[in-house]
Each structure stands twice: as structure tokens, then as C-alpha cells.
Amino acid sequence: MFQLSTDAEFAFVLETVLSMSNTQGAQTGEVLRAASQITPGDYESWYKEFKVLGDAIHARAAGVNATRFPVSAREAYFRSSTYYRNAPFFLHANRTDPRINKLGALSVADFDKAAALLPIPGEKFSLPATSTNVPNGNFTVPVRFFKGQDCPGKVPTVIVGTGYDASQEDSYHEMGIEILERGWNVITYEGPGQPTVLREQNLGFIPDWWNVVSPIVDYLETRKDVDMDQVALVGISFGGGLAPLAASREHRLSAVLSVDAMNDLYSLYATQLPTELLELYKNGDYKEFDDYMLGLETSTSLSTHDRWTISQGLFTFNTDSPSNWFGRLPAFTANATVLQNITCPVFVGEGENDTSAPGQAEDMVKALGNQSTYCLFRTDVGAGEHCQIGAESHLAQVTLDWLADVWDGIDLPANLTDRIY
Ligand SMILES: *[C@@H]1O[C@H](CO)[C@@H](O)[C@H](O)[C@H]1NC(C)=O
Ligand SMILES: *[C@@H]1O[C@H](CO)[C@@H](O)[C@H](O)[C@H]1NC(C)=O
Ligand SMILES: *[C@@H]1O[C@H](CO)[C@@H](O)[C@H](O)[C@H]1NC(C)=O
Ligand SMILES: *[C@@H]1O[C@H](CO)[C@@H](O)[C@H](O)[C@H]1NC(C)=O
Ligand SMILES: *[C@@H]1O[C@H](CO)[C@@H](O)[C@H](O)[C@H]1NC(C)=O
Ligand SMILES: *[C@@H]1O[C@H](CO)[C@@H](O)[C@H](O)[C@H]1NC(C)=O
């Protein structure tokens, strides 16, 4: 991919923001201009440029008479929401930095305004949930429901969940719009560890992800516009590991889509550690392990990506202790035994140049056998990135046409790589 920053991690995240332009969440000119002003590797510079851009586009949105010009206001609010959301992306090393929550709330508020101006306004609410892995035993799941058709009758519905660093507002742009284009309903959500739940309920990731998804399926059963025979679950990025975990206990889904396979975070991170550091962990020398890891988190000899991985892990698991974070990771592994509990077809995607979870798609496919359909997304047509970032239409064509085949009872191929429908 063409790099928008000499810092590889900045370049990657800039690509994710730029790709929002494909689905009404950004504009190429706005993102390229911000990219040109950001100092590579400088977190404050990143924050400043996206905050300035968010403020500028927010002011444009707020200046529009939304009653007369709802489209103009909506389009601008969707973009300011994206820029506010991305401004604090690299600030997570200090969880008490007030800009994280402030910008998160601004982003949600602008998205709310935009969603309210859609031809069929988006709905937003929270669902009650329970888990033995949260302090009080209960929490709530924030969701957004978008109707696929403005007519009575039940239609297919896709639940979309995200991963380690994105929000349900991102999910709307990444896949939601493409699903709505097909006349299907979309419900996006966030669970513990994800932005709104971290911010408002102070809860880090929990491994019993079915306890996040089942309340959503319960809720869908109460709606008159949802066809319960056609409900699918999509997981994006680390969501590609969370979705199969959920489906291992939630059997009302007719399909699961893992975009992309990330079903073993522990192995992924463990293999990246220096040998002597992993030894400390395995020997139970947690104090030394923590000191070593916290040293790495602030060491400029490490790449932005590696430092960010540590900060984001501690942030999303809501802990100050790297050994606590590491100790909790294995329970998120959707291993062969867990996968064999899934009763519906599973789509397993992989980007040709996605190095973020090597080998995991292959493991999933092996464990699922003929219950899975695999697709390798190619780099030569710009779809080889993690989660096919920048190739949203291509991703939607492959995944959603496969989903339609599931629902229409058409035989599913084991491999969709290079297949042209
Ligand atoms: C974290 O942010 C808070 C609030 O801005 C600040 O008081 C504190 O000094 C910061 N801590 C570090 C380690 O930078
Ligand atoms: C959890 O349950 C308690 C007692 O029923 C209730 O007061 C509280 O509001 C619930 N919290 C959430 C987040 O649902
Ligand atoms: C697979 O994961 C389950 C649930 O976490 C665990 O009970 C089981 O021991 C694991 N199996 C293997 C072979 O690791
Ligand atoms: C498979 O599902 C059953 C029933 O929900 C559950 O008791 C069991 O623990 C699951 N096995 C794994 C490995 O997740
Ligand atoms: C992308 O993947 C192809 C095939 O594995 C490899 O030849 C190429 O070097 C990769 N490109 C980058 C930029 O990583
Ligand atoms: C899928 O694999 C299972 C177990 O190997 C086998 O029993 C079944 O017939 C296969 N189904 C199809 C449609 O090939």
C-alpha cells in the first residue's frame, strides 16, 4: 500500500481512516491533508491534527440548517465523528488522560446526530447482560439498530461486532452501509473492552463473549422486522476471534463471518516477545515481567506498533499489569474444541498481506472442516490488508454474497479465493 506516513503504524491507521471515505465516514482530501501535517511517530501531533479537523467539520455540520438540509448535516456529522474517534487513538498509554473519554463522547454524539438524519433514523439503546467475569455480575451492551427496508415484514439481519481498537460507529462504516444496501437490517454493538463499555462501565474484555451476543439475539426475537431464520454474526479484526467464541454457545445464528481470523491472541503476542521475557512469564516471575514490559511500552527503541500493542492491551483489559493482561488472553482462544461447538457455516477471511495473525485462518479452517468457507483476499487488487481495509465493496461482495448463498441454501464452496461470482 502507498504509505501516508514514514511511521508504519501511523501509515496503517491513516489507511483505516482514509478507507472510511468509501462509506461516508471521511473524505479523502480531509484525511490526506491531515496526514500531510502529522509528524510521524508523534502522538500529540496525531491528536492535534485530527482534533482540529474534527472541530472544523463539526462546526460545518452545526452551521447547517438540518431541517432544510438534512443530507448536508448528516454527511458532515458522520465525518467529524470519525475524526474525533481517531484523534485519541495513540493516547491509550495513559488511561487517565481526559482527552480519551472527552473525544470518545464527542464522536458518539456526532454520530448520533448523523444517524438521526438518515432516511430511516438509526435507533440506539442498551441491552441488559450478565457475566460472572464482571464485578457486579451484570453490564449493558450498547447497540445501534439500522432498518434495511422501510416496509413491514421480516428481513435478514446482520449483527456486526468489532475488535481490539474500533467502535461500533466504525462497524457501521466498515460493513454496516454495505449490508443496508442489500436491504438487510444491521445491528452493531460493543462489549466489555470496547470503547463505550470501557468508558462508561469501566469493563475490560471478557472471554465469555456469548454473554455479550446472546442478549442481542434475545432482543432480535422481540422485533417484528427481523427474520430469525436469517440472522448472522460478523466479527471484524479481533472480532474475528470473538464472533466464533460467541457462536460456540449461541446457536440461533445461521452464519458466522470471521473478518479476519484472529482466534488466538495469546500465541500471537507470546511469539512476538523476546525469549527471555516470555521465560519470565512462564516461570511466574510476574513482577520482573511487568517491569520489563512497562519498560518496553515507553522505549523509543521499539516500533510505534509494538508499543501501541502493549498500551492497547492494558487499556482494553482495563489493567495496569502486563502479566494480568497476558494471563487473561488464553481464555479467548477459539481452539478446535471450541470451534467444534459451532453449528452453522463459518466464513474465514484472510488478507494476503495481513501479518497480524499468521496461520490462524488455516487453523480455523482445519478445525471447522467442511463447515467453513475460506477466502484469501488478494493484494494485487488492493484487498490484501488486515480486514480488507480500503476494499470495503470487495469485502462486502465476497462476504455478503456468500451469506446470501447460505440463506438461499446454495452449496457452499470450501474456498472462495479468486472466485468471481
Ligand atoms: C496521565 O494523565 C493525567 C491526566 O492528564 C496526568 O495528570 C498524568 O500526569 C499522566 N500520567 C503520565 C504517566 O503521563
Ligand atoms: C446490575 O444489577 C443491579 C441490581 O439488580 C442494578 O442496580 C444495576 O443497575 C445493574 N447494572 C447494570 C449495568 O445493568
Ligand atoms: C480449548 O479451549 C477450551 C475453553 O477455553 C478449554 O477448556 C480447552 O482445554 C482447550 N483445549 C485445548 C486442546 O487447548
Ligand atoms: C460447548 O458447548 C457446551 C454447551 O453450551 C458447553 O457446555 C461446553 O463447555 C462447550 N465447549 C467448549 C470447548 O467451549
Ligand atoms: C505481500 O504478500 C506477497 C505474497 O505473500 C509478498 O510477495 C509481498 O512481498 C507482500 N508485500 C508486502 C508489502 O508485504
Ligand atoms: C462434512 O464433514 C462431515 C465429517 O467429516 C461429513 O460427515 C459430512 O458428510 C460432510 N458434509 C458435506 C456436505 O460434505
Coordinates of N, CA and C in Angstrom, one line a residue, residues 101-301:
N101 N -11.8 10.1 27.0 CA -13.2 10.0 27.2 C -13.9 11.2 26.5
K102 N -13.3 12.3 26.6 CA -13.9 13.5 26.0 C -14.1 13.4 24.5
L103 N -13.1 13.0 23.8 CA -13.2 12.8 22.3 C -14.1 11.6 22.0
G104 N -14.1 10.6 22.8 CA -15.0 9.4 22.6 C -16.4 9.9 22.6
A105 N -16.7 10.7 23.6 CA -18.1 11.1 23.8 C -18.5 12.1 22.7
L106 N -17.6 12.9 22.2 CA -17.9 13.9 21.1 C -18.2 13.0 19.8
S107 N -17.4 12.0 19.7 CA -17.6 11.2 18.5 C -18.9 10.5 18.4
V108 N -19.3 9.9 19.6 CA -20.6 9.3 19.7 C -21.7 10.3 19.5
A109 N -21.6 11.5 20.1 CA -22.6 12.5 20.0 C -22.8 12.9 18.5
D110 N -21.7 13.1 17.8 CA -21.9 13.5 16.4 C -22.5 12.4 15.5
F111 N -22.1 11.1 15.8 CA -22.6 10.0 15.1 C -24.1 9.9 15.4
D112 N -24.5 10.2 16.6 CA -26.0 10.1 17.0 C -26.7 11.1 16.1
K113 N -26.2 12.3 16.0 CA -26.8 13.4 15.2 C -27.0 12.9 13.7
A114 N -25.9 12.3 13.2 CA -25.9 11.9 11.8 C -26.9 10.8 11.6
A115 N -26.9 9.8 12.5 CA -27.8 8.6 12.4 C -29.2 9.1 12.5
A116 N -29.5 10.1 13.3 CA -30.9 10.6 13.4 C -31.4 11.2 12.1
L117 N -30.4 11.6 11.2 CA -30.8 12.3 10.0 C -30.8 11.3 8.8
L118 N -30.6 10.0 9.0 CA -30.7 9.0 7.9 C -32.2 8.9 7.5
P119 N -32.4 8.6 6.2 CA -33.8 8.4 5.7 C -34.7 7.6 6.7
I120 N -34.1 6.4 7.2 CA -34.7 5.7 8.3 C -33.8 5.9 9.5
P121 N -34.2 6.8 10.4 CA -33.2 7.1 11.5 C -32.7 5.8 12.2
G122 N -31.4 5.9 12.6 CA -30.9 4.8 13.4 C -31.4 4.8 14.8
E123 N -31.6 3.6 15.4 CA -32.0 3.5 16.8 C -30.8 3.2 17.6
K124 N -30.8 3.7 18.9 CA -29.7 3.4 19.8 C -30.2 3.1 21.2
F125 N -29.7 2.1 21.8 CA -30.2 1.7 23.1 C -29.2 0.7 23.7
S126 N -29.4 0.3 24.9 CA -28.5 -0.7 25.6 C -29.4 -1.9 26.0
L127 N -28.7 -3.0 26.0 CA -29.4 -4.3 26.4 C -28.8 -4.8 27.7
P128 N -29.6 -5.3 28.6 CA -29.0 -5.9 29.8 C -28.3 -7.2 29.6
A129 N -27.2 -7.4 30.2 CA -26.4 -8.6 30.1 C -25.8 -9.1 31.4
T130 N -25.5 -10.4 31.5 CA -24.9 -10.9 32.7 C -23.6 -11.7 32.4
S131 N -22.7 -11.6 33.3 CA -21.4 -12.4 33.1 C -20.8 -12.6 34.5
T132 N -20.2 -13.8 34.8 CA -19.5 -13.9 36.0 C -18.1 -13.3 35.9
N133 N -17.8 -12.8 34.8 CA -16.5 -12.1 34.6 C -16.5 -10.6 34.8
V134 N -17.6 -10.1 35.2 CA -17.6 -8.6 35.5 C -18.0 -8.5 37.0
P135 N -17.5 -7.4 37.6 CA -17.6 -7.3 39.1 C -19.0 -7.4 39.7
N136 N -20.0 -6.8 39.1 CA -21.4 -6.9 39.7 C -22.2 -8.1 39.1
G137 N -21.6 -8.8 38.2 CA -22.3 -9.9 37.5 C -23.2 -9.4 36.4
N138 N -23.3 -8.1 36.2 CA -24.2 -7.6 35.1 C -23.6 -6.3 34.5
F139 N -24.0 -6.1 33.2 CA -23.5 -5.0 32.5 C -24.5 -4.7 31.4
T140 N -24.2 -3.7 30.6 CA -25.2 -3.5 29.5 C -24.4 -3.4 28.1
V141 N -25.0 -3.8 27.1 CA -24.4 -3.9 25.7 C -25.0 -2.7 24.9
P142 N -24.2 -1.7 24.6 CA -24.7 -0.6 23.7 C -24.9 -1.1 22.3
V143 N -26.0 -0.8 21.7 CA -26.2 -1.3 20.3 C -26.8 -0.1 19.5
R144 N -26.7 -0.3 18.2 CA -27.4 0.6 17.2 C -28.1 -0.3 16.2
F145 N -29.3 0.0 16.0 CA -30.1 -0.8 15.0 C -30.5 0.1 13.8
F146 N -30.2 -0.4 12.6 CA -30.5 0.3 11.4 C -31.4 -0.6 10.6
K147 N -32.6 -0.1 10.2 CA -33.5 -0.9 9.4 C -33.1 -0.9 8.0
G148 N -33.2 -2.1 7.4 CA -32.7 -2.3 6.0 C -33.8 -1.8 5.0
Q149 N -35.1 -1.9 5.4 CA -36.1 -1.5 4.5 C -37.2 -0.8 5.2
D150 N -37.8 0.2 4.6 CA -38.8 1.0 5.2 C -40.2 0.4 4.8
C151 N -40.4 -0.9 5.1 CA -41.7 -1.5 4.8 C -41.9 -2.6 5.9
P152 N -43.1 -3.0 6.1 CA -43.4 -4.0 7.1 C -42.9 -5.4 6.6
G153 N -42.7 -6.3 7.5 CA -42.2 -7.6 7.1 C -40.8 -7.9 7.6
K154 N -40.5 -9.2 7.7 CA -39.3 -9.6 8.4 C -38.2 -9.7 7.3
V155 N -37.0 -9.2 7.6 CA -35.9 -9.3 6.7 C -34.7 -9.8 7.4
P156 N -33.7 -10.3 6.6 CA -32.4 -10.8 7.2 C -31.8 -9.7 8.0
T157 N -31.0 -10.1 9.0 CA -30.4 -9.2 9.9 C -29.0 -9.6 10.2
V158 N -28.0 -8.7 10.2 CA -26.6 -9.0 10.5 C -26.2 -8.2 11.7
I159 N -25.6 -9.0 12.6 CA -25.0 -8.4 13.8 C -23.6 -8.1 13.5
V160 N -23.1 -6.9 13.7 CA -21.7 -6.6 13.4 C -20.9 -6.2 14.7
G161 N -19.9 -6.9 15.0 CA -19.0 -6.5 16.2 C -17.6 -6.3 15.7
T162 N -16.9 -5.4 16.5 CA -15.6 -5.1 16.1 C -14.6 -5.7 17.0
G163 N -13.3 -5.2 17.1 CA -12.3 -5.9 17.8 C -11.6 -5.2 18.8
Y164 N -10.2 -5.1 18.7 CA -9.3 -4.6 19.7 C -9.3 -3.1 19.9
D165 N -9.6 -2.4 18.8 CA -9.4 -0.9 18.8 C -10.4 -0.1 18.1
A166 N -11.5 -0.7 17.7 CA -12.5 0.1 17.0 C -13.8 0.1 17.7
S167 N -14.7 1.0 17.2 CA -16.0 1.2 17.9 C -17.2 0.7 17.0
Q168 N -18.4 0.7 17.5 CA -19.5 0.3 16.7 C -19.8 1.3 15.6
E169 N -19.3 2.5 15.8 CA -19.5 3.5 14.8 C -18.6 3.2 13.6
D170 N -17.4 2.7 13.9 CA -16.6 2.2 12.8 C -17.3 1.0 12.0
S171 N -17.9 0.1 12.8 CA -18.5 -1.0 12.2 C -19.6 -0.6 11.2
Y172 N -20.3 0.5 11.5 CA -21.4 1.0 10.6 C -20.7 1.3 9.2
H173 N -19.6 2.0 9.3 CA -19.0 2.3 8.0 C -18.2 1.2 7.4
E174 N -17.6 0.3 8.2 CA -16.8 -0.8 7.6 C -17.7 -1.8 6.9
M175 N -18.8 -2.2 7.5 CA -19.7 -3.1 6.8 C -21.2 -2.8 6.9
G176 N -21.6 -1.9 7.8 CA -23.0 -1.7 8.0 C -23.7 -1.1 6.8
I177 N -23.1 -0.1 6.2 CA -23.7 0.5 5.0 C -23.9 -0.5 3.9
E178 N -22.9 -1.3 3.6 CA -23.0 -2.3 2.6 C -24.1 -3.3 2.9
I179 N -24.3 -3.7 4.1 CA -25.4 -4.6 4.5 C -26.7 -3.9 4.2
L180 N -26.9 -2.7 4.6 CA -28.1 -1.9 4.4 C -28.4 -1.8 2.9
E181 N -27.4 -1.6 2.1 CA -27.6 -1.5 0.7 C -28.3 -2.7 0.1
R182 N -28.1 -3.9 0.8 CA -28.7 -5.1 0.3 C -30.1 -5.3 0.9
G183 N -30.6 -4.3 1.6 CA -32.0 -4.4 2.1 C -32.1 -5.1 3.4
W184 N -30.9 -5.5 4.0 CA -31.0 -6.2 5.3 C -30.8 -5.3 6.5
N185 N -31.3 -5.7 7.7 CA -31.1 -4.9 8.9 C -29.7 -5.1 9.4
V186 N -29.2 -4.1 10.1 CA -27.9 -4.2 10.7 C -28.0 -3.8 12.2
I187 N -27.4 -4.6 13.1 CA -27.3 -4.2 14.4 C -25.8 -4.2 14.8
T188 N -25.3 -3.1 15.2 CA -23.9 -3.0 15.7 C -23.9 -3.0 17.2
Y189 N -22.8 -3.4 17.8 CA -22.7 -3.5 19.2 C -21.3 -3.3 19.7
E190 N -21.2 -3.0 21.0 CA -19.9 -3.1 21.7 C -20.0 -3.9 23.0
G191 N -19.0 -4.7 23.3 CA -18.9 -5.4 24.6 C -17.8 -4.9 25.4
P192 N -17.7 -5.5 26.6 CA -16.6 -5.1 27.5 C -15.2 -5.0 26.7
G193 N -14.4 -4.1 27.1 CA -13.1 -3.9 26.4 C -13.2 -3.0 25.2
Q194 N -14.4 -2.7 24.7 CA -14.6 -1.9 23.5 C -15.0 -0.4 24.0
P195 N -14.9 0.6 23.1 CA -14.8 1.9 23.6 C -15.9 2.4 24.6
T196 N -17.2 2.3 24.2 CA -18.2 2.8 25.1 C -18.3 2.1 26.4
V197 N -18.1 0.8 26.4 CA -18.3 0.0 27.6 C -17.1 0.2 28.5
L198 N -15.9 0.4 28.0 CA -14.7 0.8 28.8 C -15.0 2.2 29.4
R199 N -15.5 3.1 28.6 CA -15.6 4.5 29.0 C -16.7 4.6 30.1
E200 N -17.8 4.0 29.8 CA -19.0 4.2 30.7 C -19.2 3.2 31.8
Q201 N -18.6 2.0 31.6 CA -18.8 0.9 32.6 C -17.5 0.4 33.2
N202 N -16.4 0.9 32.7 CA -15.1 0.6 33.2 C -14.8 -0.9 33.2
L203 N -15.2 -1.6 32.0 CA -15.0 -3.0 31.9 C -14.1 -3.4 30.8
G204 N -13.1 -4.2 31.1 CA -12.2 -4.7 30.1 C -12.8 -6.0 29.4
F205 N -12.1 -6.5 28.4 CA -12.6 -7.7 27.7 C -12.9 -8.9 28.6
I206 N -14.0 -9.6 28.2 CA -14.3 -10.8 28.9 C -14.4 -12.0 27.9
P207 N -13.9 -13.2 28.3 CA -13.9 -14.3 27.3 C -15.2 -14.9 26.9
D208 N -16.2 -14.8 27.8 CA -17.5 -15.4 27.6 C -18.3 -14.5 26.7
W209 N -17.8 -14.4 25.4 CA -18.4 -13.4 24.5 C -19.8 -13.7 24.1
W210 N -20.2 -15.0 24.3 CA -21.6 -15.4 24.1 C -22.6 -14.6 25.0
N211 N -22.0 -14.2 26.2 CA -22.9 -13.4 27.1 C -23.0 -12.0 26.6
V212 N -22.3 -11.6 25.6 CA -22.5 -10.2 25.0 C -23.5 -10.4 23.8
V213 N -23.3 -11.5 23.1 CA -24.1 -11.6 21.8 C -25.5 -12.2 22.1
S214 N -25.6 -13.1 23.0 CA -26.9 -13.7 23.2 C -28.0 -12.7 23.6
P215 N -27.7 -11.7 24.4 CA -28.8 -10.7 24.7 C -29.2 -10.0 23.4
I216 N -28.3 -9.8 22.5 CA -28.7 -9.2 21.2 C -29.6 -10.1 20.4
V217 N -29.3 -11.4 20.4 CA -30.2 -12.3 19.7 C -31.6 -12.4 20.4
D218 N -31.5 -12.4 21.7 CA -32.8 -12.3 22.5 C -33.7 -11.1 22.1
Y219 N -33.0 -10.0 22.0 CA -33.6 -8.8 21.6 C -34.2 -8.9 20.2
L220 N -33.4 -9.4 19.2 CA -33.9 -9.5 17.9 C -35.2 -10.3 17.8
E221 N -35.3 -11.3 18.7 CA -36.5 -12.2 18.7 C -37.8 -11.4 19.0
T222 N -37.6 -10.2 19.7 CA -38.8 -9.4 20.0 C -39.2 -8.5 18.9
R223 N -38.4 -8.4 17.8 CA -38.7 -7.4 16.8 C -39.5 -8.1 15.7
K224 N -40.5 -7.3 15.1 CA -41.3 -7.8 14.1 C -40.7 -7.7 12.7
D225 N -39.6 -7.0 12.6 CA -38.9 -6.8 11.3 C -37.7 -7.6 11.1
V226 N -37.5 -8.6 12.0 CA -36.3 -9.5 11.9 C -36.7 -10.9 11.6
D227 N -36.1 -11.5 10.6 CA -36.4 -12.9 10.2 C -35.4 -13.7 11.0
M228 N -35.8 -14.4 12.0 CA -34.9 -15.1 12.9 C -34.2 -16.3 12.2
D229 N -34.8 -16.7 11.1 CA -34.1 -17.8 10.3 C -32.9 -17.2 9.5
Q230 N -32.8 -15.9 9.5 CA -31.7 -15.3 8.7 C -31.0 -14.2 9.6
V231 N -30.3 -14.7 10.6 CA -29.5 -13.8 11.5 C -28.1 -14.3 11.5
A232 N -27.2 -13.4 11.1 CA -25.8 -13.7 11.0 C -24.9 -12.8 11.9
L233 N -23.8 -13.3 12.3 CA -22.9 -12.5 13.2 C -21.5 -12.3 12.4
V234 N -21.2 -11.0 12.3 CA -19.9 -10.7 11.7 C -18.9 -10.2 12.8
G235 N -17.7 -10.7 12.8 CA -16.7 -10.1 13.7 C -15.5 -9.6 12.9
I236 N -15.2 -8.3 13.2 CA -14.1 -7.7 12.4 C -12.8 -7.6 13.3
S237 N -11.7 -7.9 12.6 CA -10.4 -7.9 13.3 C -10.4 -8.9 14.5
F238 N -10.0 -8.4 15.7 CA -10.1 -9.4 16.9 C -11.6 -9.9 17.0
G239 N -12.5 -9.1 16.5 CA -13.9 -9.6 16.5 C -14.0 -10.9 15.7
G240 N -13.0 -11.1 14.8 CA -13.0 -12.4 14.0 C -12.6 -13.6 14.9
G241 N -12.2 -13.3 16.2 CA -12.0 -14.4 17.1 C -13.1 -14.4 18.1
L242 N -13.7 -13.2 18.4 CA -14.8 -13.1 19.4 C -16.1 -13.7 18.8
A243 N -16.3 -13.5 17.5 CA -17.6 -14.0 16.9 C -17.7 -15.5 17.0
P244 N -16.6 -16.3 16.6 CA -16.7 -17.7 16.8 C -16.8 -18.2 18.3
L245 N -16.2 -17.4 19.2 CA -16.4 -17.7 20.6 C -17.8 -17.6 21.0
A246 N -18.5 -16.5 20.5 CA -19.9 -16.3 20.8 C -20.7 -17.5 20.2
A247 N -20.4 -17.8 19.0 CA -21.2 -18.8 18.2 C -21.0 -20.2 18.8
S248 N -20.0 -20.4 19.6 CA -19.8 -21.7 20.2 C -20.9 -22.0 21.2
R249 N -21.5 -21.0 21.7 CA -22.6 -21.2 22.7 C -24.0 -20.7 22.2
E250 N -23.9 -19.8 21.2 CA -25.2 -19.2 20.8 C -25.6 -19.8 19.4
H251 N -26.6 -20.6 19.5 CA -26.9 -21.5 18.3 C -28.1 -21.0 17.4
R252 N -28.5 -19.8 17.7 CA -29.6 -19.2 16.9 C -29.1 -18.5 15.6
L253 N -27.8 -18.4 15.5 CA -27.2 -17.8 14.3 C -27.2 -18.7 13.1
S254 N -27.5 -18.2 11.9 CA -27.4 -19.1 10.7 C -26.1 -19.0 10.0
A255 N -25.2 -18.1 10.4 CA -23.9 -18.0 9.8 C -23.0 -17.1 10.7
V256 N -21.7 -17.4 10.7 CA -20.7 -16.5 11.3 C -19.6 -16.1 10.3
L257 N -19.2 -14.9 10.4 CA -18.2 -14.4 9.5 C -17.0 -13.8 10.3
S258 N -15.9 -14.4 10.0 CA -14.7 -14.0 10.8 C -13.8 -13.2 9.8
V259 N -13.8 -11.9 10.0 CA -13.1 -10.9 9.1 C -12.1 -10.1 9.9
D260 N -10.9 -10.6 10.1 CA -10.3 -11.8 9.6 C -10.1 -12.7 10.8
A261 N -9.7 -14.0 10.5 CA -9.4 -14.9 11.6 C -8.4 -14.4 12.6
M262 N -8.7 -14.2 13.8 CA -7.8 -13.8 14.9 C -8.2 -14.6 16.1
N263 N -8.1 -15.9 16.1 CA -8.7 -16.7 17.1 C -7.8 -17.1 18.2
D264 N -6.5 -16.6 18.2 CA -5.6 -17.0 19.3 C -4.6 -15.8 19.5
L265 N -5.1 -14.9 20.3 CA -4.3 -13.7 20.6 C -3.1 -14.0 21.5
Y266 N -3.3 -15.0 22.4 CA -2.2 -15.3 23.3 C -0.9 -15.7 22.5
S267 N -1.1 -16.7 21.6 CA 0.0 -17.2 20.8 C 0.6 -16.1 19.9
L268 N -0.3 -15.3 19.4 CA 0.2 -14.2 18.5 C 1.1 -13.3 19.3
Y269 N 0.8 -12.9 20.5 CA 1.6 -12.0 21.2 C 2.8 -12.7 21.9
A270 N 2.6 -13.9 22.4 CA 3.7 -14.6 23.0 C 4.8 -14.8 22.1
T271 N 4.5 -15.1 20.8 CA 5.6 -15.4 19.8 C 6.4 -14.1 19.5
Q272 N 5.8 -13.0 19.8 CA 6.5 -11.7 19.5 C 7.4 -11.2 20.6
L273 N 7.3 -11.9 21.8 CA 8.1 -11.4 22.9 C 9.5 -11.9 22.8
P274 N 10.5 -11.1 23.3 CA 11.9 -11.7 23.4 C 11.8 -12.9 24.2
T275 N 12.7 -13.9 23.9 CA 12.6 -15.2 24.6 C 12.7 -15.1 26.1
E276 N 13.7 -14.2 26.5 CA 13.9 -14.1 28.0 C 12.7 -13.5 28.7
L277 N 12.0 -12.7 28.0 CA 10.8 -12.0 28.6 C 9.6 -13.1 28.7
L278 N 9.5 -13.9 27.7 CA 8.4 -14.9 27.8 C 8.8 -15.9 28.9
E279 N 10.1 -16.2 29.0 CA 10.5 -17.1 30.1 C 10.1 -16.6 31.5
L280 N 10.3 -15.3 31.7 CA 9.9 -14.7 32.9 C 8.4 -15.0 33.2
Y281 N 7.6 -14.8 32.2 CA 6.2 -15.0 32.3 C 5.9 -16.5 32.7
K282 N 6.5 -17.4 31.9 CA 6.3 -18.8 32.1 C 6.7 -19.3 33.4
N283 N 7.8 -18.6 33.9 CA 8.3 -19.0 35.3 C 7.5 -18.4 36.4
G284 N 6.6 -17.6 36.1 CA 5.8 -16.9 37.1 C 6.5 -15.8 37.8
D285 N 7.5 -15.2 37.1 CA 8.2 -14.1 37.7 C 7.5 -12.8 37.2
Y286 N 6.3 -12.6 37.7 CA 5.4 -11.6 37.2 C 5.8 -10.2 37.5
K287 N 6.5 -10.0 38.6 CA 7.0 -8.6 38.9 C 8.0 -8.2 37.9
E288 N 9.0 -9.1 37.6 CA 10.0 -8.8 36.6 C 9.4 -8.7 35.2
F289 N 8.5 -9.6 34.9 CA 7.8 -9.5 33.6 C 7.1 -8.1 33.4
D290 N 6.4 -7.7 34.5 CA 5.7 -6.4 34.4 C 6.7 -5.3 34.2
D291 N 7.8 -5.3 35.0 CA 8.7 -4.2 34.9 C 9.3 -4.1 33.5
Y292 N 9.7 -5.3 33.0 CA 10.3 -5.4 31.6 C 9.3 -4.9 30.6
M293 N 8.0 -5.3 30.6 CA 7.0 -4.9 29.6 C 6.7 -3.4 29.7
L294 N 6.6 -2.9 30.9 CA 6.3 -1.5 31.1 C 7.5 -0.6 30.6
G295 N 8.7 -1.2 30.7 CA 9.9 -0.5 30.2 C 9.8 -0.5 28.7
L296 N 9.4 -1.6 28.1 CA 9.2 -1.6 26.6 C 8.2 -0.7 26.1
E297 N 7.1 -0.5 26.9 CA 6.0 0.3 26.5 C 6.4 1.7 26.2
T298 N 7.4 2.2 27.0 CA 7.9 3.6 26.8 C 9.2 3.7 26.1
S299 N 9.7 2.5 25.6 CA 11.0 2.6 25.0 C 10.9 3.0 23.5
T300 N 11.6 4.0 23.2 CA 11.5 4.5 21.8 C 12.3 3.6 20.8
S301 N 13.0 2.6 21.4 CA 13.7 1.7 20.5 C 12.7 0.7 19.9

